[in-house]
Short mmCIF file of C-alpha atoms in Angstrom, two decimals:
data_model
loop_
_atom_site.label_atom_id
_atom_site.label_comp_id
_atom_site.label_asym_id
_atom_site.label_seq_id
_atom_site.Cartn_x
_atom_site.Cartn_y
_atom_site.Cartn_z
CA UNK A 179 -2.75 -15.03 75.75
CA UNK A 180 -2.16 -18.50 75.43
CA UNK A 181 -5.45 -19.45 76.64
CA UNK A 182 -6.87 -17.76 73.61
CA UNK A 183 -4.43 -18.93 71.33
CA UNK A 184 -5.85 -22.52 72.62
CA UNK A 185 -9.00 -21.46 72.63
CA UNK A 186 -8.65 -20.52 68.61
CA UNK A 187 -7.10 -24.56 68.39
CA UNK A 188 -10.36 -26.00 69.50
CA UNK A 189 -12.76 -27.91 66.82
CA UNK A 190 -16.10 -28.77 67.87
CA UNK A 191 -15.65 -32.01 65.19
CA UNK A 192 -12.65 -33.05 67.67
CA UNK A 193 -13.85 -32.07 71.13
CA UNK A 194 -10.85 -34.06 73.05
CA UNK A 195 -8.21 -34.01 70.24
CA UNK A 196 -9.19 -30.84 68.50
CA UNK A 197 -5.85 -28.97 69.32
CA UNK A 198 -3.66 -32.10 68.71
CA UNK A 199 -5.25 -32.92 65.31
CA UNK A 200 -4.30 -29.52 64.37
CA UNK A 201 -0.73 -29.43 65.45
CA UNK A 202 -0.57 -33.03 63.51
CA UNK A 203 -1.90 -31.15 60.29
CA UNK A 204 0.04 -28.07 61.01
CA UNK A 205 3.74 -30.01 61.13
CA UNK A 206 2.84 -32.33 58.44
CA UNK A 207 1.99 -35.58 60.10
CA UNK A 208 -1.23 -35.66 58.72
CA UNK A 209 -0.83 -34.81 55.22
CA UNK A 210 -3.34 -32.79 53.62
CA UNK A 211 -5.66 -34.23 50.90
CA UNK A 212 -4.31 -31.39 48.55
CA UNK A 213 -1.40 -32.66 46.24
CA UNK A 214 0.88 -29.24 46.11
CA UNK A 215 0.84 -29.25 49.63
CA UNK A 216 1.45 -32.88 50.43
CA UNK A 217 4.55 -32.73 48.36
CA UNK A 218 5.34 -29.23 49.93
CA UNK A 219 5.25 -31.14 53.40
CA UNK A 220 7.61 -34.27 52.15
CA UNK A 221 9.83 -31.93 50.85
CA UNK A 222 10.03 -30.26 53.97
CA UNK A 223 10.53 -33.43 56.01
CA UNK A 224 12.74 -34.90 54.23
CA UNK A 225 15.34 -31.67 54.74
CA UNK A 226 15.25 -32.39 58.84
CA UNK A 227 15.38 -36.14 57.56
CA UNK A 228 18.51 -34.79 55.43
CA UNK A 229 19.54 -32.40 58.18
CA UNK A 230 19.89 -35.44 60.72
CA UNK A 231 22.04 -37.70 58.26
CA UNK A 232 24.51 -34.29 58.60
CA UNK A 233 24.49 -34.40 62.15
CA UNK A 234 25.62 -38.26 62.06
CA UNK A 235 28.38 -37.17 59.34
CA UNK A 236 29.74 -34.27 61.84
CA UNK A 237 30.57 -36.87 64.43
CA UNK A 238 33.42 -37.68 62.43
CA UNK A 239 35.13 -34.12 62.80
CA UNK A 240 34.22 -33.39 66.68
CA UNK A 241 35.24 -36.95 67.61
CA UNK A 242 38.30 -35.80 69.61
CA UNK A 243 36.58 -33.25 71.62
CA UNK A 244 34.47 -35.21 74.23
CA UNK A 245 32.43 -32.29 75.11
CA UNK A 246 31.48 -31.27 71.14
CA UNK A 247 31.32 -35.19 71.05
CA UNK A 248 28.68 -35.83 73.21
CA UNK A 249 26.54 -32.83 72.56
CA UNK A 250 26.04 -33.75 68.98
CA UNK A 251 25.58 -37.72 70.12
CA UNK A 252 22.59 -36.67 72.23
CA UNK A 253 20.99 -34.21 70.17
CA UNK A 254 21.55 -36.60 66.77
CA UNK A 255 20.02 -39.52 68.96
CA UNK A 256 16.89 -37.23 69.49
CA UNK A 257 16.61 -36.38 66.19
CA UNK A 258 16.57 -39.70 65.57
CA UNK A 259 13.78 -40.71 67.25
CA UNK A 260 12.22 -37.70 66.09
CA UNK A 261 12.69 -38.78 62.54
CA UNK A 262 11.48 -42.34 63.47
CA UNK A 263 8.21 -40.82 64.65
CA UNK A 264 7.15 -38.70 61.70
CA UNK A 265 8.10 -41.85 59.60
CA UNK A 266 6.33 -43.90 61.15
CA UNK A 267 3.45 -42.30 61.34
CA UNK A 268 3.42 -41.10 57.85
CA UNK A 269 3.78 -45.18 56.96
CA UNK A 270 0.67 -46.00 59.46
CA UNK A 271 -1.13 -43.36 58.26
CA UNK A 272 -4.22 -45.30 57.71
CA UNK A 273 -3.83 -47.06 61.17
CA UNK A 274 -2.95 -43.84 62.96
CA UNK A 275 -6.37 -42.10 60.95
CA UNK A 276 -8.11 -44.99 62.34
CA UNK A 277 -7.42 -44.68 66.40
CA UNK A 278 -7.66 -41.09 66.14
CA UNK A 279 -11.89 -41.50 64.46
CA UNK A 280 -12.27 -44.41 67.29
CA UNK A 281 -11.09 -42.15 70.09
CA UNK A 282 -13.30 -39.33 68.48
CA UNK A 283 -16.02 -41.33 68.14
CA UNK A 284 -16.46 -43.14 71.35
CA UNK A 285 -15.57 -39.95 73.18
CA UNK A 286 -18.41 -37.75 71.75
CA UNK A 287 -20.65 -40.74 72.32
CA UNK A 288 -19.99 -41.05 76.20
CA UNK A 289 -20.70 -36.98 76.32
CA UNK A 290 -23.70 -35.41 78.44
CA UNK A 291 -24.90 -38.70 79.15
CA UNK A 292 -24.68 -38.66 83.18
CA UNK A 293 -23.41 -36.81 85.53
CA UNK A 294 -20.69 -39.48 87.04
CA UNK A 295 -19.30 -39.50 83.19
CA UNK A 296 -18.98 -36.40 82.75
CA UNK A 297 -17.00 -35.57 85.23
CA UNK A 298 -14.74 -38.17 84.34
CA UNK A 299 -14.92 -36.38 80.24
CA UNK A 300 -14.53 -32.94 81.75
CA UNK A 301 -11.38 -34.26 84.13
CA UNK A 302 -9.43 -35.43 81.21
CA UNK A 303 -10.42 -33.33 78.74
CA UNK A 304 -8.84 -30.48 80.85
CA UNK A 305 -6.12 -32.26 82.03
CA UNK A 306 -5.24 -33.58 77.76
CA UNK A 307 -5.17 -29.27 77.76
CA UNK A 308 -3.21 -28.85 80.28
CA UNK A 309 -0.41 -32.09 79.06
CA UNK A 310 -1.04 -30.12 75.53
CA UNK A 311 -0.22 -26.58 76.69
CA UNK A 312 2.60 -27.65 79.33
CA UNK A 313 4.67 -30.04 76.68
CA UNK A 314 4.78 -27.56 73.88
CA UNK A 315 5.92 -25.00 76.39
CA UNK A 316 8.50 -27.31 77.64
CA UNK A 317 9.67 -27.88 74.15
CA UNK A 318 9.73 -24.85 72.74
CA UNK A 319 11.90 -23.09 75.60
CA UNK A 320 14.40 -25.98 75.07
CA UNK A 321 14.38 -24.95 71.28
CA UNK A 322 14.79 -21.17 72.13
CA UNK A 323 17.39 -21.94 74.49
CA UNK A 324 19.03 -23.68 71.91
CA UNK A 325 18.80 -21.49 69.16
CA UNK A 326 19.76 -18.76 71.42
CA UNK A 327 23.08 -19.70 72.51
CA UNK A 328 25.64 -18.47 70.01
CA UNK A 329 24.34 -15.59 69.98
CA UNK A 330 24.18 -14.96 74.16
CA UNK A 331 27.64 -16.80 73.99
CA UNK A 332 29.14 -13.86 71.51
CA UNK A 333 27.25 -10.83 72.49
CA UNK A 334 28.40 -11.38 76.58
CA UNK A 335 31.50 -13.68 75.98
CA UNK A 336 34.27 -11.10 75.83
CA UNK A 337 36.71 -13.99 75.37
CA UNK A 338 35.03 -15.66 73.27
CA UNK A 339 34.74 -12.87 70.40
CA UNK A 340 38.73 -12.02 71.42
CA UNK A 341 39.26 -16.11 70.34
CA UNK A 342 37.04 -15.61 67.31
CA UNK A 343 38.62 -12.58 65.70
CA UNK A 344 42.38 -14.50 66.02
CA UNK A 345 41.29 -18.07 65.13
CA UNK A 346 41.80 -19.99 68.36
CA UNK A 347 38.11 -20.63 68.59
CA UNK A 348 34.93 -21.72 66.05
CA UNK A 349 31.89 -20.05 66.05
CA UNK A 350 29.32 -21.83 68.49
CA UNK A 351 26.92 -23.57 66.40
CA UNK A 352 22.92 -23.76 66.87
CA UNK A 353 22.97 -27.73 66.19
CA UNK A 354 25.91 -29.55 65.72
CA UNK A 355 26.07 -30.48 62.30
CA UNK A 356 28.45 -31.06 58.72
CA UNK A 357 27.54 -28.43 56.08
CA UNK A 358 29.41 -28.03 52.78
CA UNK A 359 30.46 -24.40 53.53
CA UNK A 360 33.33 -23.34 55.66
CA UNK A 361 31.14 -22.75 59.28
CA UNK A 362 34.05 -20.62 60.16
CA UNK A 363 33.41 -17.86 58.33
CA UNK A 364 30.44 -15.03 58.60
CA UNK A 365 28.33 -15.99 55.67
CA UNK A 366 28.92 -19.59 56.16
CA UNK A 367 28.35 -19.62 60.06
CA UNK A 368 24.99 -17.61 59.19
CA UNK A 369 23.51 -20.16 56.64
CA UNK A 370 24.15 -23.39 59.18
CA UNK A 371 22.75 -21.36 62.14
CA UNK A 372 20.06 -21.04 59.79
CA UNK A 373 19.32 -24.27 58.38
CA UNK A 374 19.81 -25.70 61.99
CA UNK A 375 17.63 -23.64 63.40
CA UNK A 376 14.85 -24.45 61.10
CA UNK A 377 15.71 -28.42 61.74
CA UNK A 378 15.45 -27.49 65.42
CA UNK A 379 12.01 -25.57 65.02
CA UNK A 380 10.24 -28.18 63.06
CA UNK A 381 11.56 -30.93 64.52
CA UNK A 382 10.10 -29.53 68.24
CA UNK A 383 7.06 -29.23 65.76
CA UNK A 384 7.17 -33.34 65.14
CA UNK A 385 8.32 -33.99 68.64
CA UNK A 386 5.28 -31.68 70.57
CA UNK A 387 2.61 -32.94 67.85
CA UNK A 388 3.16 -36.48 68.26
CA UNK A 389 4.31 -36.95 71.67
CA UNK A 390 0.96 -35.15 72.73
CA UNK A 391 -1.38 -36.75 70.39
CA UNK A 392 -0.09 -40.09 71.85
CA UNK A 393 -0.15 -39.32 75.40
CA UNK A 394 -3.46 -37.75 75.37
CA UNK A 395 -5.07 -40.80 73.22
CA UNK A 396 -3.63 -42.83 76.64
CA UNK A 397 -5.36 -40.24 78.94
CA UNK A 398 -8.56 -41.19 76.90
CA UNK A 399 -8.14 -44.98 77.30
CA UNK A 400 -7.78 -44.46 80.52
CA UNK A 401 -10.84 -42.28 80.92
CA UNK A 402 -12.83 -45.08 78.51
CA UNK A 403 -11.98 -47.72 81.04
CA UNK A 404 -13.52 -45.41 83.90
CA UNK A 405 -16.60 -45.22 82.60
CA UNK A 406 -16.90 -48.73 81.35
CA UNK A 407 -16.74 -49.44 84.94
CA UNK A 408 -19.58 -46.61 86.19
CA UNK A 409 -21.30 -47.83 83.80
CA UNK A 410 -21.14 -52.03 84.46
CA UNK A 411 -21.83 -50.70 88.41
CA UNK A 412 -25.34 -50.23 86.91
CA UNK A 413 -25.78 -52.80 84.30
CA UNK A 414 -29.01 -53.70 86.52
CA UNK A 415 -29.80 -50.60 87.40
CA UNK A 416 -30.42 -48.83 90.90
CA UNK A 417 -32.31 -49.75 93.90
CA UNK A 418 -34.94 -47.27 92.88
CA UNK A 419 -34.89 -47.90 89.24
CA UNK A 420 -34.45 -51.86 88.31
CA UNK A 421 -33.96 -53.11 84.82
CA UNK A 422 -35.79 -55.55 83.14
CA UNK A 423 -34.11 -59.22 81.98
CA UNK A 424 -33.93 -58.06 78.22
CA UNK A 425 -32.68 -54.31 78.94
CA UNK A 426 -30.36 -55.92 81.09
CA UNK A 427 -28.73 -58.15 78.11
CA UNK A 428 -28.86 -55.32 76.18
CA UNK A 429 -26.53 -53.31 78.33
CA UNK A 430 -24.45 -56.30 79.02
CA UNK A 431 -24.06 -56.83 75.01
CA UNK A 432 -23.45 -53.11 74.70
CA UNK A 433 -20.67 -52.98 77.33
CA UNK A 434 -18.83 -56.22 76.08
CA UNK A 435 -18.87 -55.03 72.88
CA UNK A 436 -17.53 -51.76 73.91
CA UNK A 437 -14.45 -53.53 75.50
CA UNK A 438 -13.72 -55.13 72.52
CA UNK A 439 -13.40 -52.43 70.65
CA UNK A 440 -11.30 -50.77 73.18
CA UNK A 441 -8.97 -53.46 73.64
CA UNK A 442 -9.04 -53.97 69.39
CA UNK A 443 -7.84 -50.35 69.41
CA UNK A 444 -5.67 -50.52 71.82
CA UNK A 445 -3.47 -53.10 70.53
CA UNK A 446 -3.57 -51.00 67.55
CA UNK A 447 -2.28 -48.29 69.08
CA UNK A 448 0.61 -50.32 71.08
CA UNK A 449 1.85 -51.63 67.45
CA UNK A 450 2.47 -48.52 65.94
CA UNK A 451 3.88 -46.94 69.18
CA UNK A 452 5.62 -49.68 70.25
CA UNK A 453 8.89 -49.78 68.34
CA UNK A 454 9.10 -46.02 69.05
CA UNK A 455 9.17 -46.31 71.95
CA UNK A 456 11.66 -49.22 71.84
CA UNK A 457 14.08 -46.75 70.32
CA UNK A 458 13.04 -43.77 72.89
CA UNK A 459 14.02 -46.14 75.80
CA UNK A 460 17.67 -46.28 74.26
CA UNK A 461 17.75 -43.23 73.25
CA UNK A 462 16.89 -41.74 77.01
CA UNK A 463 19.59 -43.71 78.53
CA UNK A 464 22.28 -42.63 76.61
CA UNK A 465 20.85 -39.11 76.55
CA UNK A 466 20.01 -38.88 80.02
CA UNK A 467 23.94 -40.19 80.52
CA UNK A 468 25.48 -37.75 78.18
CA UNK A 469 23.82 -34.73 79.60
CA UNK A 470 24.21 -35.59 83.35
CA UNK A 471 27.86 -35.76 82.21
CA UNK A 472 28.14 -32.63 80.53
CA UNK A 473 26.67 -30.91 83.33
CA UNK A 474 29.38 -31.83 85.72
CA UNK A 475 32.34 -30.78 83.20
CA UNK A 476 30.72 -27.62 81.85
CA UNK A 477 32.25 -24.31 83.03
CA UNK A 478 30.12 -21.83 81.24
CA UNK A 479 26.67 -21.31 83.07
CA UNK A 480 24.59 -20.20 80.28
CA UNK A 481 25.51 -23.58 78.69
CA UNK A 482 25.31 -25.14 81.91
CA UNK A 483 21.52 -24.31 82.29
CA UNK A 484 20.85 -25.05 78.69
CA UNK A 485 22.13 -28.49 79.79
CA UNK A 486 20.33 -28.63 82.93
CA UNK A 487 16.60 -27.94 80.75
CA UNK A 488 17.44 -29.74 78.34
CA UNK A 489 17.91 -32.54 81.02
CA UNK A 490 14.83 -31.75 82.32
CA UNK A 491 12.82 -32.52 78.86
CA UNK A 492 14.75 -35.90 78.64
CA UNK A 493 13.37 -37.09 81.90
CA UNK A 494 9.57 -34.84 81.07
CA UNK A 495 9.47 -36.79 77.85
CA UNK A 496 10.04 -40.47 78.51
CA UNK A 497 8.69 -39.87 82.33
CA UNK A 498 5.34 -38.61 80.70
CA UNK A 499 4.75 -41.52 78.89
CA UNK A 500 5.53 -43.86 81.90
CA UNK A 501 2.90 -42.37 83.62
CA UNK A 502 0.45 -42.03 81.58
CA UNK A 503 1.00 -45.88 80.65
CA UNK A 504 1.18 -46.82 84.33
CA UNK A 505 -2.50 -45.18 84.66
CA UNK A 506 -3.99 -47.35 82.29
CA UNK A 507 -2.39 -50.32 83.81
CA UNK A 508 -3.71 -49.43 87.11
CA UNK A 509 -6.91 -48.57 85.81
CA UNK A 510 -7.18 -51.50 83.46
CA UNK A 511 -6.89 -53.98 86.73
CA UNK A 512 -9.90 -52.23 88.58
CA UNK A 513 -12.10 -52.27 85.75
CA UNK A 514 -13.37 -55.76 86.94
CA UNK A 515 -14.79 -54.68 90.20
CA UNK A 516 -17.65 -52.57 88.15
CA UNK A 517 -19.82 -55.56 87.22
CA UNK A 518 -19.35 -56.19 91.48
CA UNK A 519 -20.25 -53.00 92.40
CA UNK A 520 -23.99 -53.18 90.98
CA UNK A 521 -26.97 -54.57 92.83
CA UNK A 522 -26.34 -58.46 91.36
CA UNK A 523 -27.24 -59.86 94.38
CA UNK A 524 -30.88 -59.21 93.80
CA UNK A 525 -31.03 -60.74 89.93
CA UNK A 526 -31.66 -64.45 89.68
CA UNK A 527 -28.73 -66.65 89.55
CA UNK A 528 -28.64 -66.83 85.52
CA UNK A 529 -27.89 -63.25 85.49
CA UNK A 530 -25.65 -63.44 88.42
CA UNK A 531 -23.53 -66.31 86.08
CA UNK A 532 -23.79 -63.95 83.18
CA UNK A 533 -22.07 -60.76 84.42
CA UNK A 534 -19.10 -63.56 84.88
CA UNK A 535 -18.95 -63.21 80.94
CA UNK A 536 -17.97 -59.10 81.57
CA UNK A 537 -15.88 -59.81 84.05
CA UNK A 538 -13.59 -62.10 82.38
CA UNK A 539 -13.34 -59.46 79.56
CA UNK A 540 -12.88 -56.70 81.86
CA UNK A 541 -9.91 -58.65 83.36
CA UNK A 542 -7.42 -58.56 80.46
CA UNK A 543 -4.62 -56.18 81.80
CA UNK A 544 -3.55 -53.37 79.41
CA UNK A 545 -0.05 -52.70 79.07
CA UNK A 546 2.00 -51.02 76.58
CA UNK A 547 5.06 -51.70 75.45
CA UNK A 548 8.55 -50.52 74.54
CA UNK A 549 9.41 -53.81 72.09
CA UNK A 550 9.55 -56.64 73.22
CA UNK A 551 11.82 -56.69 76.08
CA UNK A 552 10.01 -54.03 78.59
CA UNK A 553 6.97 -52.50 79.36
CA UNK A 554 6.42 -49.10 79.90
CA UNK A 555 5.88 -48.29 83.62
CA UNK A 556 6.92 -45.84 86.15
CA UNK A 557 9.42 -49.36 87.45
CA UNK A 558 10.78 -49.37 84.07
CA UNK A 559 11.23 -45.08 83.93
CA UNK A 560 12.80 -45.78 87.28
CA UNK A 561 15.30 -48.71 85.84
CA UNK A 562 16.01 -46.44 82.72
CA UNK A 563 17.06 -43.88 85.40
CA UNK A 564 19.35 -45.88 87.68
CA UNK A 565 21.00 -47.43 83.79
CA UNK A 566 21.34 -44.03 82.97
CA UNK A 567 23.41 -42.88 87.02
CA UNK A 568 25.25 -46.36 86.13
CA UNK A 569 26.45 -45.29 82.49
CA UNK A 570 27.71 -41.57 83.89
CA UNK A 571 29.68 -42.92 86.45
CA UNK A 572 31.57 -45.41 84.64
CA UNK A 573 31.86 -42.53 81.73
CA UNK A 574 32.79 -40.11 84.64
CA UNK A 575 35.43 -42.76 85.64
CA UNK A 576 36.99 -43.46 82.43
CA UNK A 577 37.75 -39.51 81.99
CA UNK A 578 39.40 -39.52 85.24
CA UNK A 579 41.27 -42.34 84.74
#
C-alpha cells in the first residue's frame, strides 16, 4: 500500500526530490502560482501560526500544574520551530526554489553516465525514499497518538468519566491550548479538540515536508561529493584508455567548476537552514528534558507511551539531521584523495602541478551549522543529549526537594 501510494508521489521532472517537492506543494510551502489558492494557503498558515500564539497564552492558566505545565512548554516549543520553518521558507522562497533546481539539475545530469555513479544515484535515491517514507511514518503516529488520547483516556478511564460527570476533573485536551469558549463543556471541548487537531495535522504536514526535503538535499550533497571524487580518480583516464593534454584540462575545468557550484550552493543552503536549526538545538534540549521528566512522574500508561514516542521523535528529528550532516563532513574531507587516486604519476610534471589546483578546492571542509555557536555533528547530538540528562536531573531534584 504505501509503496504505491509512493509510487503515485514520483515525478519524472524531479527524479530524487519528486515526492518531497510534492509534500512541499501539498502543505503550502511552496505556494502555488495560482492567486485563490496562494491566499487559501496563507490563510491556512497563519491559523496554526494563530493556533501557536494560543498555546503560549494557555501557559498562563496551567502554570501551577507542573505536569499540564510542561506538556504544553514542549509541544508550544515544537510548534515553534515548526512555525519558524514554514516562515522561513516562505521568506527564502526564491533561495529555497533555487537549491531545490541546482540539486535537480546536477542530479539528472550525473544519471546513466557510468556504472560506479550510478550506483552511488541509485544508493541514495533509495535510501532519500526510505528517510521520506520512515519520517512521515514516524510523524504521523506521534500525531495519531496525540489526537487519540482523550478519547482512549474517556472511553477506558472509568475514573476519569466518574471525575468528569461531578467536576473534579477537565476534559483531556488534544493540544494544550487557550480558546475563547468554556473547554469544559461538550460543545466547547469538541470545537478545541477540533481546531487542535487540525493545528496538529498540518503542522506534522510542515514538520515531515521540510524536515525531509532538507535532509534528503544533504543525502544529495553527500552523494555529489562521491562522485566528484570517482570522477577526479579518472581525470586522466585509465591505464587502457589515456586522455589527451587538452581533454584532460577540459575535465579538470569541468570538475573545478562543478565544486564551485556545489560549495556556492551549499553555503546557500546552510544560510537559510542555519538559524533553524539554531532554534531546533534549544528547542531539543528543553524538549528532550521535559519529556524524559514526564516519563518518570506519569502514572497513566497510555500517556506514558505517548510520552515515550513522542520522545523517540525528539531524539529521530534532531539525531537525523546530525547524521546526515556528519556524512557530508566525513565525506567532504575524503574528497581530496580522488585527484590521488588517478594514474598522475604517468602525466608530465605540469599536469602533475595542475591537479594541485583540484585538490586545494576539493579540500574546503563542509560543515553545517546550528548559528553561530555549534556545528551540527553526531559530537554536538551527543552534547545536546548529555545537556538535556543534566537539565532532568536538576529539574528531577528541585521537585524532590
Amino acid at each position: 500500500m504505501l509503496g504505491y501510494i509512493f509510487k503515485k508521489l514520483e515525478d519524472p521532472r524531479f527524479p530524487l526530490l519528486g515526492p518531497n517537492i510534492r509534500a512541499l506543494k501539498f502543505w503550502g510551502l511552496i505556494l502555488p502560482k495560482q492567486t485563490s489558492m496562494k491566499f487559501l494557503y496563507i490563510f491556512l498558515h497563519l491559523t496554526v501560526i494563530i493556533f501557536t500564539a494560543t498555546e503560549y497564552a494557555e501557559i498562563w492558566f496551567v502554570k501551577d500544574d507542573m505536569n499540564l505545565l510542561l506538556t504544553n512548554i514542549k509541544i508550544t516549543l515544537l510548534a515553534t520551530v515548526s512555525v519558524s520553518k514554514v516562515t522561513s521558507f516562505l521568506i527564502f522562497q526564491e533561495k529555497w526554489n533555487n537549491i531545490i533546481d541546482y540539486v535537480n539539475r546536477a542530479d539528472k545530469i550525473q544519471r546513466n553516465r557510468d556504472v560506479l555513479k550510478n550506483d552511488v544515484i541509485e544508493r541514495y535515491t533509495k535510501y532519500s525514499r526510505r528517510i521520506t517514507l520512515s519520517y512521515f511514518l514516524l510523524m504521523y503516529t506521534t500525531v495519531v497518538f496525540v489526537i487519540s488520547q482523550p478519547i482512549y483516556k474517556y472511553v477506558f478511564s472509568e475514573t476519569y468519566r466518574e471525575n468528569i460527570r461531578n467536576g473534579t476533573e477537565n476534559y483531556a485536551q488534544v493540544v494544550s491550548s487557550w480558546v475563547p469558549i468554556d473547554k469544559n463543556t461538550v460543545k466547547g471541548h469538541i470545537i478545541a479538540c477540533f481546531y487542535q487537531s487540525y493545528a496538529a495535522i498540518y503542522g506534522g504536514g510542515w514538520i515531515t515536508s521540510f524536515d525531509t526535503n532538507a535532509i534528503v538535499i544533504m543525502v544529495f550533497f553527500k552523494g555529489e561529493l562521491e562522485m566528484l571524487r570517482i570522477d577526479s580518480s579518472n581525470i586522466f583516464g585509465s591505464t587502457d584508455y589515456v586522455l589527451s593534454h587538452e581533454d584532460f584540462q577540459l575535465r579538470l575545468k569541468n570538475y573545478y567548476r562543478r565544486h564551485v557550484e556545489l560549495i556556492k550552493f551549499i553555503r546557500l543552503f546552510d544560510s537559510c537552514l542555519s538559524p533553524i536549526m539554531f532554534l531546533y538545538v534549544i528547542v531539543c534540549s528543553i524538549m528532550l528534558c521535559a519529556t524524559a521528566y514526564q516519563i518518570t512522574i506519569e502514572t497513566s500508561t497510555m500517556q506514558r507511551f505517548i510520552t515515550v514516542e513522542y520522545l523517540i521523535f525528539g531524539v529521530a528529528q534532531l539525531f537525523m539531521y546530525c547524521w546526515h550532516s556528519n556524512d557530508v563532513l566525513y565525506v567532504s574531507r575524503d574528497s581530496s584523495r580522488g585527484p590521488y587516486e588517478s594514474i598522475w604519476w604517468t602525466r608530465n610534471v605540469s599536469e602533475q602541478k595542475d591537479i594541485n589546483i583540484l585538490v586545494d578546492q576539493f579540500n574546503r571542509i563542509i560543515v553545517f551549522s546550528a548559528g553561530p555557536f555549534t556545528n551540527i555533528t553526531v559530537a554536538t547530538f551527543i552534547s545536546i543529549l548529555k545537556g538535556a540528562y543534566s537539565y532532568y536531573t536538576l529539574l528531577s531534584q528541585s521537585q524532590q526537594d
